[in-house]
C-alpha positions as a LaTeX table, in Angstrom:
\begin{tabular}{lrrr}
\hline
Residue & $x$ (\AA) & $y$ (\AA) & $z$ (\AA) \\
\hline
Unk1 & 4.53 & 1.93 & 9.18 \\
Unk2 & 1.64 & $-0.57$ & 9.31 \\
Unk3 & 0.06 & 0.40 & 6.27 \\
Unk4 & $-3.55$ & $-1.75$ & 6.31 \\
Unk5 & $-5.53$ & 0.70 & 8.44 \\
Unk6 & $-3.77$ & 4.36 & 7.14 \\
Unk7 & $-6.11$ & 6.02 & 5.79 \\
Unk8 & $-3.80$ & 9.36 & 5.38 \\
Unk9 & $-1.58$ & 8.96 & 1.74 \\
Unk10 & $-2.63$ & 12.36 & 1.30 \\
Unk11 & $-0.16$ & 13.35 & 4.14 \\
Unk12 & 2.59 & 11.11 & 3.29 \\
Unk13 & 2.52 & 7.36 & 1.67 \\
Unk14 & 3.97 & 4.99 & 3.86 \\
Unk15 & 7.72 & 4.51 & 2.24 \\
Unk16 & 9.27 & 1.78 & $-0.19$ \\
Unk17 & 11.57 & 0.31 & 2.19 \\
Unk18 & 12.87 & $-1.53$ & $-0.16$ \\
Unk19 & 13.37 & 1.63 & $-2.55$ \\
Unk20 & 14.98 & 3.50 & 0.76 \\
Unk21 & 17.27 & 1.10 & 1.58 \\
Unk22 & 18.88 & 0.64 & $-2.02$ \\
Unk23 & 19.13 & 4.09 & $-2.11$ \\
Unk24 & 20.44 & 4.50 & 0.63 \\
Unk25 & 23.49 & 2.34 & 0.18 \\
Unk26 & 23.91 & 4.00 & $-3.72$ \\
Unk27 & 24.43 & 6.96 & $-1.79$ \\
Unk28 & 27.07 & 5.64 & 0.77 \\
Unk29 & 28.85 & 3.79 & $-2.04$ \\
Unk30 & 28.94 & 7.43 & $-3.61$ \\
Unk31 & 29.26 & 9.80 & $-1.06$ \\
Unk32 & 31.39 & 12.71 & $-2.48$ \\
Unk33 & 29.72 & 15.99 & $-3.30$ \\
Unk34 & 28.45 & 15.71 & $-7.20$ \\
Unk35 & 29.55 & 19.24 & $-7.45$ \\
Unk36 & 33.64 & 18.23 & $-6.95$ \\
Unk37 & 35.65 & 17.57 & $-9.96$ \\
Unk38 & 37.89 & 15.13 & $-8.35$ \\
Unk39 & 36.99 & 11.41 & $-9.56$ \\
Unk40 & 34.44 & 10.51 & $-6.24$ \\
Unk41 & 33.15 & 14.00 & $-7.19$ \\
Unk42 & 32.58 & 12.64 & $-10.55$ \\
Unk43 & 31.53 & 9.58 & $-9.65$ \\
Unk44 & 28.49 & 10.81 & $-7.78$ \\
Unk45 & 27.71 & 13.02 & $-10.25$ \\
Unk46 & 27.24 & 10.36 & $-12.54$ \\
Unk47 & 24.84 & 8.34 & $-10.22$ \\
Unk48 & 22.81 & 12.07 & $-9.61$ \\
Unk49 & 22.93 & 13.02 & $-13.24$ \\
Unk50 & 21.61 & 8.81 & $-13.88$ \\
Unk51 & 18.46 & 9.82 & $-11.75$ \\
Unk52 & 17.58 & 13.01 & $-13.20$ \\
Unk53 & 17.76 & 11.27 & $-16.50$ \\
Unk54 & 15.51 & 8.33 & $-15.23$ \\
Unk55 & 12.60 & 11.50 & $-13.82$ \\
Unk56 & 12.95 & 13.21 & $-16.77$ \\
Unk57 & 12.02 & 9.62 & $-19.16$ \\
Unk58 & 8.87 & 8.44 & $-16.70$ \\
Unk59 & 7.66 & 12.07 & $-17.13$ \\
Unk60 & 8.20 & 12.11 & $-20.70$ \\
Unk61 & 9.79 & 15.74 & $-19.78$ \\
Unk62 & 13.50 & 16.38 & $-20.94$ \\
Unk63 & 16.17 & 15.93 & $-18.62$ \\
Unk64 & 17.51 & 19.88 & $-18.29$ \\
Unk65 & 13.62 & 20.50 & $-17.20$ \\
Unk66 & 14.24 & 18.59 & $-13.85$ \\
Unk67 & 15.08 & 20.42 & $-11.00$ \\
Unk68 & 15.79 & 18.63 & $-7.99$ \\
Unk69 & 14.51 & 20.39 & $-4.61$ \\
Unk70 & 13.85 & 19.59 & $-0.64$ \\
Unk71 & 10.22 & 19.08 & $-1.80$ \\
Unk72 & 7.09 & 20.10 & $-2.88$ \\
Unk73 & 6.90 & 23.58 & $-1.15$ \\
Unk74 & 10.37 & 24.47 & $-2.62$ \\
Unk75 & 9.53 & 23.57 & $-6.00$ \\
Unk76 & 6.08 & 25.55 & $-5.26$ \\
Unk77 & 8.35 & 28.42 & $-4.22$ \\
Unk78 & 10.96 & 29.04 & $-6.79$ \\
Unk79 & 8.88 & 29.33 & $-9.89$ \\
Unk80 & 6.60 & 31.83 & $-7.24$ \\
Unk81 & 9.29 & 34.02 & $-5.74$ \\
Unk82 & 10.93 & 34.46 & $-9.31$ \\
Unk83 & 8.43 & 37.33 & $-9.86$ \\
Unk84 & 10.55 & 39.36 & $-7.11$ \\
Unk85 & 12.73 & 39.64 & $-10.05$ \\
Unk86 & 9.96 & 41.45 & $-12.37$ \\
Unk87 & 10.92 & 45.26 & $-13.27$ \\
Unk88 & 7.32 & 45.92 & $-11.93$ \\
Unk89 & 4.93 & 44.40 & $-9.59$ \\
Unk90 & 1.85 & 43.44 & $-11.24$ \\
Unk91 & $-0.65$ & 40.80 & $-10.68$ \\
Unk92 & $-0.68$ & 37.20 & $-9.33$ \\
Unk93 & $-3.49$ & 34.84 & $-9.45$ \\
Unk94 & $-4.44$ & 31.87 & $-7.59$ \\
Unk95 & $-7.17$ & 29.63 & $-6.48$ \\
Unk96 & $-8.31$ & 29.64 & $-3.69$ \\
Unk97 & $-7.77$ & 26.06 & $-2.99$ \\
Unk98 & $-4.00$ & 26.06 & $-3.20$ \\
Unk99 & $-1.75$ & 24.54 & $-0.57$ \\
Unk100 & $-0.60$ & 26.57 & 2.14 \\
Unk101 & 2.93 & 26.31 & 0.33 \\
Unk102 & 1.69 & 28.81 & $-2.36$ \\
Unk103 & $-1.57$ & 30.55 & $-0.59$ \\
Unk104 & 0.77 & 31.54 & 2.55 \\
Unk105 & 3.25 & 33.04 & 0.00 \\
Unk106 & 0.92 & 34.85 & $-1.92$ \\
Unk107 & $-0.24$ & 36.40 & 1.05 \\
Unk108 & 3.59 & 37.78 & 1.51 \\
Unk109 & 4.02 & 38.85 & $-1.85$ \\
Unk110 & 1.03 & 40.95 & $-1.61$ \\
Unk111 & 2.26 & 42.48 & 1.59 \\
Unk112 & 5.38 & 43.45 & $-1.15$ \\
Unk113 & 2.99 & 45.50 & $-3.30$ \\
Unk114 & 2.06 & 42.57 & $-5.61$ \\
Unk115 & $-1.69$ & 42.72 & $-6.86$ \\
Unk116 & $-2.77$ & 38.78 & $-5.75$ \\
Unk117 & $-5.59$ & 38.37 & $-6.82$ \\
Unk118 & $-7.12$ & 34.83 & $-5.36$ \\
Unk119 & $-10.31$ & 32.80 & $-7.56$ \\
Unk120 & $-12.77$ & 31.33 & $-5.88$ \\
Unk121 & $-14.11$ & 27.91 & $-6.32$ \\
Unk122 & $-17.70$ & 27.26 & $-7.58$ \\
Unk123 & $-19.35$ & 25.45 & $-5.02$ \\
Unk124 & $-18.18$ & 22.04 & $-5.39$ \\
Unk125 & $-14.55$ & 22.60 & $-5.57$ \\
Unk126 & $-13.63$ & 23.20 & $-9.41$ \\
Unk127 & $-11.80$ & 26.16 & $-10.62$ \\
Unk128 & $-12.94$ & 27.25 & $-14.13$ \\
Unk129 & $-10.42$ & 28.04 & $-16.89$ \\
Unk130 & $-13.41$ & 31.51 & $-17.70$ \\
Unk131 & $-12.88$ & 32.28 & $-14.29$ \\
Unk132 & $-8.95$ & 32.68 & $-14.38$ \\
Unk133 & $-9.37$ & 34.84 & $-17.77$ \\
Unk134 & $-11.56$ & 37.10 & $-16.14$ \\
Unk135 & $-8.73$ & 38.09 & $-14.11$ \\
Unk136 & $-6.61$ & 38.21 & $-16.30$ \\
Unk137 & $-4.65$ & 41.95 & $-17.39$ \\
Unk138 & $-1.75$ & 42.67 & $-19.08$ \\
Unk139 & 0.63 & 42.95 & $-15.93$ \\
Unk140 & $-0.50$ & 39.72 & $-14.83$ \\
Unk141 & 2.98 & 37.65 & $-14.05$ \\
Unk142 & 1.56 & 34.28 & $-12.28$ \\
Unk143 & $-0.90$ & 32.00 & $-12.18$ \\
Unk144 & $-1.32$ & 29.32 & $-10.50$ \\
Unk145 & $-3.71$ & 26.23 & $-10.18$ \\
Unk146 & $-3.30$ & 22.70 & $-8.49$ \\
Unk147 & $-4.09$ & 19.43 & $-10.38$ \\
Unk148 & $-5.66$ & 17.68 & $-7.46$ \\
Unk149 & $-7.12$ & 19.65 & $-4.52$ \\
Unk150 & $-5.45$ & 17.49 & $-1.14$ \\
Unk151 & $-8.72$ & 18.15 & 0.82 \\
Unk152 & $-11.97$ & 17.86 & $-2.08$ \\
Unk153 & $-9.87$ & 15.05 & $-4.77$ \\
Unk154 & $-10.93$ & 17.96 & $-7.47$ \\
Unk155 & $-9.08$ & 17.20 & $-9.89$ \\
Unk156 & $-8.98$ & 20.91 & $-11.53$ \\
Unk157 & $-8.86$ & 22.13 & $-15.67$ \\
Unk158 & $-5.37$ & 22.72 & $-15.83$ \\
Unk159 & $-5.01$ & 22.11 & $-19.45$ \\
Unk160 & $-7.97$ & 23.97 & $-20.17$ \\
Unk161 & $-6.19$ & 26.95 & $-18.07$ \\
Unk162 & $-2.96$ & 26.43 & $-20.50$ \\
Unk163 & $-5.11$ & 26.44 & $-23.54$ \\
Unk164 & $-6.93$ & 29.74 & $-22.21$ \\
Unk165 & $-3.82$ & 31.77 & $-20.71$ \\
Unk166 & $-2.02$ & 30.90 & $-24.50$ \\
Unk167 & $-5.00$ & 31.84 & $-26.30$ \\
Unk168 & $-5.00$ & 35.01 & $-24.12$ \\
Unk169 & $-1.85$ & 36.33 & $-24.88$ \\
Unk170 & $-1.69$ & 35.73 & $-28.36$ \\
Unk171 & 2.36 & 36.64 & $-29.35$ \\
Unk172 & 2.71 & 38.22 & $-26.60$ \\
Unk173 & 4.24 & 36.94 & $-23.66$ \\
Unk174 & 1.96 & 34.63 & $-21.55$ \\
Unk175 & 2.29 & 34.91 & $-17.61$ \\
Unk176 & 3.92 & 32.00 & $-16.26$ \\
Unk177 & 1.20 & 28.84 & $-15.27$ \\
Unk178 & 2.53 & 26.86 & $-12.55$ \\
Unk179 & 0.94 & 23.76 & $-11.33$ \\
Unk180 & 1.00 & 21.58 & $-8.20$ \\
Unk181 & 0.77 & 18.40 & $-8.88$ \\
Unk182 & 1.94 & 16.82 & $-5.43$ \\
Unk183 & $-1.62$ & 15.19 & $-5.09$ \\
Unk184 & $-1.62$ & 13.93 & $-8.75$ \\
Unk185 & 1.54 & 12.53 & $-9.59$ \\
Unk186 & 1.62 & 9.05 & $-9.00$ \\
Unk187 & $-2.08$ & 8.70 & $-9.06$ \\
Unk188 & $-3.91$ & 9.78 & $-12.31$ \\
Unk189 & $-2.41$ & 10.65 & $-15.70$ \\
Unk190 & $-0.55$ & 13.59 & $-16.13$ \\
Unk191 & 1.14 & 15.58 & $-19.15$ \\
Unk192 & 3.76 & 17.90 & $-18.19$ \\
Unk193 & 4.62 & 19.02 & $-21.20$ \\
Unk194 & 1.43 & 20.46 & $-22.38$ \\
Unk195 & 2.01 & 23.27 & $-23.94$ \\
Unk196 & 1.45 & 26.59 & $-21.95$ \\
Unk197 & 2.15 & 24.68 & $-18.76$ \\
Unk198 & 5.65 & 26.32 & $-17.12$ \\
Unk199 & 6.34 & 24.91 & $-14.42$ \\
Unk200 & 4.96 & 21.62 & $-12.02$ \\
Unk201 & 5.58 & 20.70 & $-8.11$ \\
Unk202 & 6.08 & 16.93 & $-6.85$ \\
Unk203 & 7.30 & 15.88 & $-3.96$ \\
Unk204 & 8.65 & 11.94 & $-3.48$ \\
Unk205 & 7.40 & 11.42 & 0.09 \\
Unk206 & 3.94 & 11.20 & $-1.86$ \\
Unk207 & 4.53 & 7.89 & $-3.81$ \\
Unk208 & 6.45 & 5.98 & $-0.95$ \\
Unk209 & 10.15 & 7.97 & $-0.90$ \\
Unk210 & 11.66 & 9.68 & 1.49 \\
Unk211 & 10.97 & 12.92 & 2.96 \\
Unk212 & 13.11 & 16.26 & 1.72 \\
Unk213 & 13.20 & 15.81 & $-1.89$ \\
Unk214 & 11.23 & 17.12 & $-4.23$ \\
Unk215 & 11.18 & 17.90 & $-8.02$ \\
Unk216 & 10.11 & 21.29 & $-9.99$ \\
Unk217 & 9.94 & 21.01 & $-13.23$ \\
Unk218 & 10.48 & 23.84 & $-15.78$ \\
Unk219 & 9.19 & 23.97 & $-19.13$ \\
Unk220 & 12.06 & 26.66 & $-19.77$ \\
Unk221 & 14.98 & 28.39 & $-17.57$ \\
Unk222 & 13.37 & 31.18 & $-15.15$ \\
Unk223 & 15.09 & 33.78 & $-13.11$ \\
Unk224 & 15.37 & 32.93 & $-9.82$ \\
Unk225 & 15.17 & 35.11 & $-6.88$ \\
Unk226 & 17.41 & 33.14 & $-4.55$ \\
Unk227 & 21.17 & 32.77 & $-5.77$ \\
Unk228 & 24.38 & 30.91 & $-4.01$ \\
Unk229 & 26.29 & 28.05 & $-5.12$ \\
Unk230 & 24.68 & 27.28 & $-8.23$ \\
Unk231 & 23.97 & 23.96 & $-8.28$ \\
Unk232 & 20.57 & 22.76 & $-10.16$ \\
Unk233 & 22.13 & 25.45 & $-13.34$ \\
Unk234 & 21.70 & 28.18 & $-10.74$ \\
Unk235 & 18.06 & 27.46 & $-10.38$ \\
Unk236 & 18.42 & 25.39 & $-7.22$ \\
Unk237 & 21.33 & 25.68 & $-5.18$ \\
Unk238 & 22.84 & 23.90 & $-2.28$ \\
Unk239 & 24.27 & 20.61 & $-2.27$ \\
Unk240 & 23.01 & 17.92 & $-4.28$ \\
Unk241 & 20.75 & 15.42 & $-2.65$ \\
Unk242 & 21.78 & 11.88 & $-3.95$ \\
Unk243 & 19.82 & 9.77 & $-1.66$ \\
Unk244 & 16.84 & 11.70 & $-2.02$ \\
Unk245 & 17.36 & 11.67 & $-6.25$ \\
Unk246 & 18.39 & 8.09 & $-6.53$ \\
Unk247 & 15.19 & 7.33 & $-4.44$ \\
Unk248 & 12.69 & 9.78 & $-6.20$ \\
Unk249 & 13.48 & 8.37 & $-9.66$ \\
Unk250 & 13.12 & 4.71 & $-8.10$ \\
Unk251 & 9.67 & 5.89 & $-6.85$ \\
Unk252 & 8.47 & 7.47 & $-10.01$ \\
Unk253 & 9.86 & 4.50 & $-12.40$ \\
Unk254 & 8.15 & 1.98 & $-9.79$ \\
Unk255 & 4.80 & 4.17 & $-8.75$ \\
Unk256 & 3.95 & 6.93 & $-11.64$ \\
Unk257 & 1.42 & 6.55 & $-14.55$ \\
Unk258 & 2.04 & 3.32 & $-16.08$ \\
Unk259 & 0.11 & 0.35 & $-17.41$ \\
Unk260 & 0.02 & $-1.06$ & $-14.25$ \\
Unk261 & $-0.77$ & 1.66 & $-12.09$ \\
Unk262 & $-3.85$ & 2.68 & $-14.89$ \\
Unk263 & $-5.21$ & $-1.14$ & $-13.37$ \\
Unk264 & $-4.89$ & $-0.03$ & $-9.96$ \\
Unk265 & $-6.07$ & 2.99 & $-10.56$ \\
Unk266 & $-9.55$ & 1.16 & $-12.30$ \\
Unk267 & $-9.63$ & $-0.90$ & $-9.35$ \\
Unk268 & $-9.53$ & 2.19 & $-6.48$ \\
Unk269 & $-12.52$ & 3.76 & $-8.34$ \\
Unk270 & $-14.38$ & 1.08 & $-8.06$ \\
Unk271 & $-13.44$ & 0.59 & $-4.58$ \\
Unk272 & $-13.88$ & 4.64 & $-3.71$ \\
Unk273 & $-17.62$ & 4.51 & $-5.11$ \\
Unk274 & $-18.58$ & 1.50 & $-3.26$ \\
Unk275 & $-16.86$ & 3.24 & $-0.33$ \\
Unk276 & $-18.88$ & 6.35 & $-0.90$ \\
Unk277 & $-22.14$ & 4.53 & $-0.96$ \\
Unk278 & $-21.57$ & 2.89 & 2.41 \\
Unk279 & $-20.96$ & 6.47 & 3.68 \\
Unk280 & $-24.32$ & 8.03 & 2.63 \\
Unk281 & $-26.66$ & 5.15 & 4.04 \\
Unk282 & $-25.08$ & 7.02 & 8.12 \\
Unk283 & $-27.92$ & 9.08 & 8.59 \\
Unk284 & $-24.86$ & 11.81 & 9.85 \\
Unk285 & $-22.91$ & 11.70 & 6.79 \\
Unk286 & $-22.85$ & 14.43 & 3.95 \\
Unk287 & $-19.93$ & 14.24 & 1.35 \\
Unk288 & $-18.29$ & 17.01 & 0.70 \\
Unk289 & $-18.60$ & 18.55 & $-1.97$ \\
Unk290 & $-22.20$ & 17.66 & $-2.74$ \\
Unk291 & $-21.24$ & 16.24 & $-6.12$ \\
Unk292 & $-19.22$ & 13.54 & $-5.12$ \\
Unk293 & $-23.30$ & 11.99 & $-3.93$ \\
Unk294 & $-24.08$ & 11.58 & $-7.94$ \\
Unk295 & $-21.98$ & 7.83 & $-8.40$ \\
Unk296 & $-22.03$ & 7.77 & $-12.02$ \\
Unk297 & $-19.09$ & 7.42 & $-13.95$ \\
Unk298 & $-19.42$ & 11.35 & $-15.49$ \\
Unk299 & $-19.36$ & 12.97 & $-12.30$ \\
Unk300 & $-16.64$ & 10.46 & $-10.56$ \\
Unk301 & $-14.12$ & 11.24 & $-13.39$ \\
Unk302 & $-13.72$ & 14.91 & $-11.64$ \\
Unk303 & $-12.61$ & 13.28 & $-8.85$ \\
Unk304 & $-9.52$ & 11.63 & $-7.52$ \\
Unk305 & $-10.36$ & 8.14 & $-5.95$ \\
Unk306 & $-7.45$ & 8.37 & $-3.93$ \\
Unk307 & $-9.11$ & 11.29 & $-1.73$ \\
Unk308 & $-12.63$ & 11.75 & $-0.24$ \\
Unk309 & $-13.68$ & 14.23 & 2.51 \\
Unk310 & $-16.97$ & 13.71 & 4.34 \\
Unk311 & $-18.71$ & 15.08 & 7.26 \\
Unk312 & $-20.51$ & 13.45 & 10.37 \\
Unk313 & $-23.09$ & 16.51 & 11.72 \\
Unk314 & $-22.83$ & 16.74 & 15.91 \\
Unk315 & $-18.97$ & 14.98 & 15.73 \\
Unk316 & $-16.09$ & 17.18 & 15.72 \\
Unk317 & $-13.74$ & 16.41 & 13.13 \\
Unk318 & $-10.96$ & 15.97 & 15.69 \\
Unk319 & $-12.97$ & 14.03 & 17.98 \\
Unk320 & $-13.45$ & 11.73 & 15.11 \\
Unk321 & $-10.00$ & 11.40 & 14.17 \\
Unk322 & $-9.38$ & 10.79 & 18.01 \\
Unk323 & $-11.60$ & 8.38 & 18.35 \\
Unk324 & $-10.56$ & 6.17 & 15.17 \\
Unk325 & $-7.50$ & 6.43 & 15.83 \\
Unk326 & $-8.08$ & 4.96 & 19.04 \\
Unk327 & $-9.36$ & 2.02 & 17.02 \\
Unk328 & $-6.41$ & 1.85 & 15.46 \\
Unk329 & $-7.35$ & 3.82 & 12.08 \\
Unk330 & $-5.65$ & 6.85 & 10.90 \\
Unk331 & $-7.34$ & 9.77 & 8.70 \\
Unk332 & $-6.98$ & 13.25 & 9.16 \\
Unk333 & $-8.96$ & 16.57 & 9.38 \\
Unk334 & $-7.32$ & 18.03 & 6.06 \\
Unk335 & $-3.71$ & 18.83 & 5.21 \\
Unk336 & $-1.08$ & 18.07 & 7.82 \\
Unk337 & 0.64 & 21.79 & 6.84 \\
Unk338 & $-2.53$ & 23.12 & 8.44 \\
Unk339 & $-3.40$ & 20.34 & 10.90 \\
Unk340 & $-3.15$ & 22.64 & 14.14 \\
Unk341 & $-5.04$ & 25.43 & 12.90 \\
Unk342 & $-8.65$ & 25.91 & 13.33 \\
Unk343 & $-9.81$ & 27.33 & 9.81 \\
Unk344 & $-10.23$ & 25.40 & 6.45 \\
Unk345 & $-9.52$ & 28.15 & 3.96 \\
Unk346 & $-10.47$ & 25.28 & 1.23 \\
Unk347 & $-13.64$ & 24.56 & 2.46 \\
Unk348 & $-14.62$ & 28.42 & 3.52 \\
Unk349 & $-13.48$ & 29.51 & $-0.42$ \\
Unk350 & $-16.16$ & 26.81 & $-1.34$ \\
Unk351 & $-19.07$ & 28.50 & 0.70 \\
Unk352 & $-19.20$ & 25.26 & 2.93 \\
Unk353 & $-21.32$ & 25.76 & 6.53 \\
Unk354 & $-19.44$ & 26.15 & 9.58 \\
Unk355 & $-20.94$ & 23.19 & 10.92 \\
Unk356 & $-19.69$ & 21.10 & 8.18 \\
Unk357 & $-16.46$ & 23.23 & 7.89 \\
Unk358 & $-15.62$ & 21.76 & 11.91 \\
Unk359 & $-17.08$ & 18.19 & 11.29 \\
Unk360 & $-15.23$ & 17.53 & 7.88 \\
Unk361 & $-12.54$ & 14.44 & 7.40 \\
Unk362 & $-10.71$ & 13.41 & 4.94 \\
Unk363 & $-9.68$ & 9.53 & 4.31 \\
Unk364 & $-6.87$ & 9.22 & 1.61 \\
Unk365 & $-5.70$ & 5.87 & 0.30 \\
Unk366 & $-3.02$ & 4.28 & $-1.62$ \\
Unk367 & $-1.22$ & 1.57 & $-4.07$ \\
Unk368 & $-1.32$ & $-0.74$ & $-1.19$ \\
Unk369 & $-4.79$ & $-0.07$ & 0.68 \\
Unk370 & $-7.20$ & $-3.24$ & 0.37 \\
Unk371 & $-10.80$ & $-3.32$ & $-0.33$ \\
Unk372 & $-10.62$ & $-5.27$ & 2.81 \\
Unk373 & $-9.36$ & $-2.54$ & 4.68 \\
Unk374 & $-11.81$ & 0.30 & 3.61 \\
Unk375 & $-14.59$ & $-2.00$ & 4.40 \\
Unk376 & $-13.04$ & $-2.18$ & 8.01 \\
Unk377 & $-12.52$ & 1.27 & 7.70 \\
Unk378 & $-16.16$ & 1.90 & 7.10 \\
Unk379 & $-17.46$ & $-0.13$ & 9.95 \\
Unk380 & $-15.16$ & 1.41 & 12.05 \\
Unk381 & $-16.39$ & 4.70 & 11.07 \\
Unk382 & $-20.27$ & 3.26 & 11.31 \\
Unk383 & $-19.59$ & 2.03 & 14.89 \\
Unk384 & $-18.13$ & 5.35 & 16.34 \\
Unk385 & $-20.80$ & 7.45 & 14.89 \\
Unk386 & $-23.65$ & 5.66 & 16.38 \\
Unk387 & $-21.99$ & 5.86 & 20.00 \\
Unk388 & $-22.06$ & 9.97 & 19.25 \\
\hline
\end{tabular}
């Protein structure tokens, strides 16, 4: 992939070649099932057992909390469907900003008799930790909040959610707090093992690996509602990905919240807010949401740099994408799960206009995207706007 004018991270990061290909060859130089007990068995067991160690350091989790999966809406979905195993059916909450992954679910679990019970947004994009206690009873079993919204950049309160659902239950038990932190990980600090967090989503494909491998990781052992082989200490099962492990814990050693990365990370700020301003002197454009206009440092820091949605009023999102992409530039309407479909259940839960709603883009960016390239980008953008 020809990475200087992709503009769409938030879909997938344009791989590590370099990560993929060593990898790869780990995997053919061990290439018996980790789950035999002859010696090749063994052997790859080793290598897969090597990787989960090497997650479990650069997340500063332990290594019986990884859980290797085929990706982010797997590890969104066993921590989730483990309420089928629940005596009773009580109550599930989530924002309404979550990923199809875990909105779509929740829609089938409350077609099962579960009480979902879905939190609305304030109006630019932030879920507040008051507004999940609300909601809270004493059946509640789930709750669930992402740590970067893929459309908005909001990066949400989820430690001030732990800190509230912990401080709600007292001694009692506290209903499980899931997070998704496909959009974060990688790209601003995170602490996984903050207490009254249970269980996290990433997914590799994110940070430059390959696609199909994922990791959920579990503060403590859950009860799964899908059973077989018993791989993953019968939380995951099916046969063990090596490629896709080897590769992951290359990515996350390489890409995830170091030293380095904090310097990048300074340096895309700076390069988002100058970005930003350029936007908002197009008579057309409106950022979205509003507070992503106020520049200053205090309001920025809600925000991932690494994602910014705007809106051109009169142009089609889709025509827009279309029509950059014809000039060779690649951005996209919102999450590529939903790209086909006509609503934006993200933007609609934040009391966005229609108008804005069908003329919203988003423009996502990387470890490897140049200031030289967003300015392009930005002139690009300037020069199909004015032929509208």
């Amino acid at each position: 992939m020809n990475s200087e004018h992709y503009f769409d991270w938030a879909a997938t990061a344009p791989c590590d070649e370099d990560i993929l290909r060593q990898s790869l060859e780990t995997a053919i130089k061990y290439d018996g099932n980790p789950s035999s007990t002859h010696k090749i068995g063994k052997d790859a067991r080793k290598i897969f057992e090597d990787a989960r160690e090497s997650c479990a350091k650069t997340l500063g989790v332990k290594a019986n909390q990884v859980f290797f999966t085929s990706g982010g809406t797997e590890s969104d979905h066993i921590p989730l469907l483990s309420v089928l195993n629940s005596p009773k059916k009580g109550r599930i909450i989530l924002s309404a900003i979550e990923h199809p992954a875990l909105r779509e679910e929740c829609a089938m679990l409350k077609k099962q008799g579960f009480d979902v019970v879905s939190i609305a947004p304030d109006k630019n994009g932030f879920i507040s930790a008051k507004a999940i206690a609300e909601s809270l009873t004493p059946d509640t079993l789930f709750v669930t909040v992402m740590a970067v919204n893929n459309e908005t950049g909001c990066i949400q309160p989820i430690y001030e959610i732990a800190d509230s659902l912990s401080k709600w239950a007292g001694n009692k038990k506290k209903p499980h707090f899931h997070i998704d932190c496909v959009q974060a990980a990688g790209k601003i600090p995170l602490n996984l093992s903050h207490k009254g967090i249970d269980s996290a989503a990433l997914s590799a494909h994110k940070i430059g690996g390959p696609r199909g491998i994922g990791i959920l990781y579990l503060s403590k052992p859950i009860n799964p509602f899908l059973a077989g082989g018993g791989q993953e200490q019968n939380i995951r099962s099916g046969t063990e990905n090596l490629f896709g492990a080897v590769a992951f814990a290359k990515c996350l050693e390489k890409y995830y919240f170091s030293s380095s990365t904090e310097k990048r990370l300074v340096t895309q700020k700076e390069w988002t807010v100058d970005f930003l301003k350029k936007l908002k002197t197009l008579e057309k454009c409106s950022l979205v949401p509003s507070l992503r206009e106020d520049f200053s440092d205090s309001a920025q820091l809600n925000f991932s740099p690494w994602v910014v949605q705007a809106a051109f009023a009169g142009i089609p999102g889709n025509v827009l994408l279309r029509a950059l992409d014809a000039k060779g530039f690649c951005i996209s309407t919102g999450s590529a799960c939903s790209a086909k479909k006509q609503s934006r259940p993200i933007l609609e839960a934040m009391n966005v206009s229609r108008e804005i709603q069908d003329s919203a883009v988003r423009f996502s960016f990387g470890h490897s995207t140049t200031k030289k390239a967003m300015d392009e980008l930005f002139e690009a953008i300037k020069e199909t706007v004015s032929e509208f």
